[in-house]
XYZ file of N, CA and C in Angstrom:
342
model
N -15.241 -91.439 40.887
C -14.448 -91.621 42.143
C -15.097 -90.875 43.238
N -15.211 -91.401 44.367
C -15.745 -90.831 45.496
C -14.638 -90.688 46.718
N -14.830 -89.656 47.442
C -14.009 -89.603 48.656
C -14.587 -90.374 49.677
N -14.057 -91.494 50.188
C -14.832 -92.198 51.316
C -14.120 -92.280 52.563
N -14.703 -91.766 53.758
C -14.149 -91.669 54.921
C -13.778 -93.055 55.337
N -12.670 -93.284 56.152
C -12.408 -94.524 56.790
C -12.026 -94.559 58.062
N -12.284 -95.616 58.709
C -11.809 -95.726 60.158
C -10.365 -95.602 60.210
N -9.846 -94.704 61.235
C -8.487 -94.376 61.554
C -7.652 -95.669 61.784
N -8.363 -96.574 62.587
C -7.763 -97.926 62.839
C -7.356 -98.756 61.527
N -8.319 -98.548 60.504
C -8.095 -99.567 59.478
C -6.963 -98.951 58.609
N -6.761 -97.619 58.566
C -5.546 -96.898 57.898
C -4.259 -97.457 58.301
N -4.113 -97.542 59.653
C -2.785 -97.975 60.304
C -2.589 -99.361 60.626
N -3.625 -100.116 60.301
C -3.633 -101.543 60.492
C -2.247 -102.197 59.762
N -1.617 -103.043 60.420
C -0.570 -103.444 59.676
C -1.082 -104.719 58.602
N -0.084 -104.812 57.602
C -0.309 -105.837 56.546
C 0.770 -106.640 56.505
N 0.733 -107.766 56.190
C 1.848 -108.744 56.227
C 2.459 -108.640 54.798
N 3.808 -108.450 54.928
C 4.498 -108.483 53.600
C 4.722 -109.880 53.111
N 5.539 -110.055 51.917
C 5.737 -111.504 51.222
C 6.556 -112.138 52.318
N 7.452 -111.602 53.184
C 8.255 -112.463 54.089
C 7.532 -112.630 55.515
N 6.267 -112.095 55.617
C 5.579 -112.425 56.670
C 5.579 -111.470 57.741
N 6.345 -110.273 57.638
C 6.631 -109.198 58.532
C 5.372 -108.325 58.394
N 4.879 -107.561 59.585
C 3.849 -106.788 59.568
C 4.430 -105.449 58.787
N 3.534 -104.925 58.073
C 3.786 -103.568 57.235
C 2.906 -102.610 57.500
N 3.224 -101.421 57.931
C 2.322 -100.369 58.233
C 1.884 -99.673 56.823
N 0.566 -99.583 56.726
C -0.008 -98.981 55.469
C 0.202 -97.388 55.630
N 0.537 -96.805 54.390
C 0.866 -95.397 54.427
C -0.519 -94.492 54.784
N -0.441 -93.324 55.236
C -1.414 -92.512 55.380
C -1.846 -91.987 54.049
N -3.061 -91.326 53.984
C -3.561 -90.852 52.545
C -2.654 -89.952 52.207
N -2.124 -88.906 52.956
C -1.263 -87.818 52.643
C 0.077 -88.406 52.062
N 0.559 -89.549 52.685
C 1.656 -90.131 52.098
C 1.514 -90.916 50.723
N 0.410 -91.405 50.562
C -0.041 -91.960 49.492
C -0.188 -90.886 48.028
N -0.801 -89.861 48.467
C -1.003 -88.594 47.456
C 0.435 -88.144 47.198
N 1.221 -87.838 48.241
C 2.651 -87.313 47.952
C 3.447 -88.263 46.996
N 3.387 -89.610 47.334
C 4.148 -90.593 46.731
C 3.482 -90.718 45.246
N 2.354 -90.660 45.026
C 1.646 -90.680 43.700
C 2.143 -89.659 42.693
N 2.069 -88.259 43.369
C 2.536 -87.258 42.551
C 3.992 -87.356 42.103
N 4.753 -87.742 43.183
C 6.356 -87.842 42.802
C 6.422 -88.883 41.650
N 5.949 -90.009 41.844
C 6.170 -91.152 40.936
C 5.518 -90.668 39.668
N 4.433 -90.097 39.596
C 3.695 -89.777 38.270
C 4.603 -88.840 37.383
N 5.103 -87.841 38.290
C 5.899 -86.782 37.544
C 7.447 -87.401 37.133
N 7.851 -88.234 37.890
C 9.098 -89.000 37.510
C 8.963 -89.676 36.049
N 7.849 -90.453 36.234
C 7.554 -91.452 35.054
C 7.115 -90.382 33.810
N 6.275 -89.453 33.834
C 5.795 -88.906 32.730
C 6.573 -87.658 32.485
N 7.172 -86.989 33.255
C 7.884 -85.754 32.998
C 6.838 -84.620 33.143
N 5.536 -84.692 33.677
C 4.532 -83.857 33.726
C 4.340 -83.415 35.326
N 4.234 -82.364 35.689
C 4.107 -81.831 36.999
C 2.639 -81.718 37.404
N 2.181 -82.680 38.455
C 0.736 -82.596 38.700
C 0.543 -81.072 39.433
N -0.638 -80.635 38.932
C -1.292 -79.507 39.673
C -2.006 -79.690 40.768
N -2.758 -80.642 40.599
C -3.531 -81.059 41.694
C -4.158 -82.562 41.694
N -4.742 -82.898 42.886
C -5.309 -84.252 42.864
C -6.782 -83.899 43.021
N -7.578 -84.307 41.963
C -8.967 -83.816 41.998
C -9.957 -84.822 42.781
N -9.348 -86.042 42.901
C -10.255 -87.112 43.509
C -9.179 -88.169 43.953
N -9.726 -89.029 44.919
C -9.107 -90.124 45.461
C -10.015 -91.143 45.909
N -9.510 -92.437 45.918
C -10.534 -93.422 46.376
C -9.738 -94.638 46.784
N -10.083 -95.318 48.009
C -9.352 -96.396 48.240
C -10.151 -97.707 47.636
N -9.436 -98.584 46.972
C -10.104 -99.658 46.273
C -9.614 -100.990 46.780
N -10.377 -102.017 46.454
C -9.868 -103.339 46.743
C -8.595 -103.669 46.492
N -7.957 -102.993 45.330
C -6.618 -103.229 44.898
C -5.588 -102.200 45.328
N -6.002 -101.286 46.105
C -5.077 -100.189 46.505
C -5.840 -98.749 46.472
N -5.415 -97.942 45.714
C -5.853 -96.504 45.486
C -5.970 -96.339 44.093
N -6.911 -95.150 43.928
C -7.262 -94.557 42.585
C -7.205 -93.216 42.874
N -6.382 -92.440 41.995
C -6.453 -90.968 42.213
C -6.760 -90.284 40.664
N -7.114 -89.260 40.757
C -7.221 -88.414 39.376
C -6.460 -87.202 39.624
N -5.378 -87.037 38.749
C -4.240 -86.113 38.884
C -4.484 -85.038 37.753
N -4.641 -83.662 37.968
C -4.635 -82.828 36.849
C -3.193 -82.243 36.662
N -2.731 -82.164 35.327
C -1.490 -81.743 35.007
C -1.562 -80.735 33.801
N -0.675 -80.015 33.709
C -0.546 -78.934 32.570
C 0.279 -79.761 31.426
N -0.412 -79.934 30.240
C 0.217 -80.742 29.178
C 0.781 -79.629 28.228
N 0.325 -78.529 28.013
C 0.752 -77.686 27.068
C 0.474 -76.139 27.366
N 1.536 -75.379 27.661
C 1.447 -74.085 28.191
C 1.060 -73.152 26.895
N 0.181 -72.241 27.053
C -0.206 -71.292 25.939
C -0.332 -69.808 26.534
N -0.264 -68.895 25.753
C -0.664 -67.505 26.023
C -1.811 -67.125 25.220
N -2.835 -66.521 26.077
C -2.844 -66.497 27.487
C -3.134 -67.828 28.165
N -2.815 -67.801 29.333
C -2.905 -69.011 30.223
C -4.121 -69.818 30.144
N -5.296 -69.031 29.929
C -6.525 -69.582 29.885
C -6.694 -70.560 28.680
N -5.757 -70.307 27.747
C -5.812 -71.220 26.602
C -4.842 -72.483 26.906
N -4.292 -72.660 27.796
C -3.263 -73.677 28.229
C -4.043 -75.116 28.139
N -3.411 -76.245 27.777
C -4.140 -77.463 27.707
C -3.817 -78.263 29.135
N -4.789 -78.525 29.821
C -4.592 -79.506 30.989
C -5.176 -80.795 30.745
N -4.824 -81.902 31.492
C -5.416 -83.213 31.252
C -5.499 -83.873 32.513
N -6.553 -84.665 32.640
C -6.671 -85.412 33.865
C -6.159 -86.907 33.684
N -5.624 -87.486 34.608
C -4.989 -88.796 34.483
C -5.473 -89.525 35.657
N -5.998 -90.730 35.299
C -6.549 -91.685 36.449
C -5.264 -92.362 36.638
N -4.927 -92.556 37.972
C -3.641 -93.162 38.395
C -4.000 -94.286 39.508
N -3.737 -95.453 39.341
C -3.826 -96.747 40.255
C -2.484 -96.759 40.834
N -2.840 -97.118 42.267
C -1.459 -97.488 43.143
C -1.754 -98.650 43.858
N -0.843 -99.396 44.258
C -0.842 -100.527 45.058
C -1.352 -100.019 46.478
N -1.729 -101.026 47.330
C -2.019 -100.653 48.696
C -0.876 -99.847 49.545
N 0.207 -100.330 49.125
C 1.572 -99.765 49.557
C 1.807 -98.232 49.127
N 1.127 -97.839 48.053
C 1.412 -96.451 47.404
C 2.334 -96.411 46.135
N 2.410 -97.560 45.749
C 3.536 -97.683 44.561
C 2.670 -97.618 43.313
N 2.927 -96.890 42.259
C 2.415 -96.654 41.013
C 2.172 -98.001 40.451
N 0.827 -98.166 39.852
C 0.491 -99.533 39.239
C 0.296 -99.333 37.876
N -0.310 -98.102 37.386
C -0.735 -97.791 36.184
C -1.461 -96.415 36.160
N -1.489 -95.820 34.872
C -2.323 -94.625 34.755
C -2.627 -94.603 33.323
N -3.672 -93.701 33.097
C -4.151 -93.411 31.843
C -4.867 -91.945 31.651
N -4.573 -91.198 30.751
C -5.315 -90.012 30.489
C -6.700 -90.191 30.156
N -7.605 -89.611 30.917
C -9.003 -89.553 30.669
C -9.736 -88.535 30.060
N -9.036 -87.467 30.051
C -9.490 -86.309 29.361
C -8.459 -85.164 29.227
N -8.803 -84.198 28.173
C -7.858 -83.208 27.916
C -8.802 -81.942 27.820
N -8.255 -80.741 28.214
C -9.120 -79.601 28.179
C -8.511 -78.403 28.267
N -9.057 -77.173 27.947
C -8.395 -75.948 28.114
C -8.705 -75.280 29.568
N -7.668 -74.624 30.017
C -7.805 -74.404 31.480
C -9.034 -73.167 31.584
N -9.333 -72.581 30.561
C -10.446 -71.449 30.775
C -11.732 -72.025 30.551
N -11.930 -73.399 30.090
C -13.170 -73.853 29.816
C -13.850 -74.601 30.988
N -15.100 -74.262 31.097
C -15.974 -75.037 32.191
C -16.289 -76.275 31.811
N -16.166 -77.250 32.767
C -16.605 -78.597 32.500
C -18.023 -78.781 32.128
N -18.122 -79.411 30.786
C -19.447 -79.886 30.335
C -19.879 -81.010 31.221
N -21.261 -81.587 31.041
C -21.511 -82.853 31.784
C -20.701 -83.896 31.359
N -20.084 -84.608 32.043
C -19.318 -85.815 31.566
C -20.195 -87.093 31.970
N -20.296 -88.101 31.029
C -20.846 -89.244 31.286
C -20.242 -90.115 32.538
N -21.185 -90.776 33.326
C -20.626 -91.495 34.372
C -20.242 -90.510 35.617
N -20.591 -89.323 35.708
C -20.542 -88.547 36.822
C -19.159 -87.942 37.077
N -18.266 -87.888 36.048
C -16.908 -87.514 36.263
C -16.830 -86.163 35.650
């Protein structure tokens, strides 16, 4: 996933809803906040960070880092990265865990640039 700059006019351009009314697209920060809240409500996991985001043809794609299992010491806690898909309006459309790792471990080279 790559961070891609967008023209500010494109972000705020209205889209037509199903009833034909113009609909304002949410800002990036609105999308991120909404994604974190929806993900937490659905999974019961609290997002620690959003490590990447990308606007796609179908909406948005984010990678969210969460604490899955707290351990002592904290460096042994298990974290996970979830790939989260959202509609253009910022509604959760799907998610999947893409990796699980210990907090204290450096990231090894991951295939595909992730």
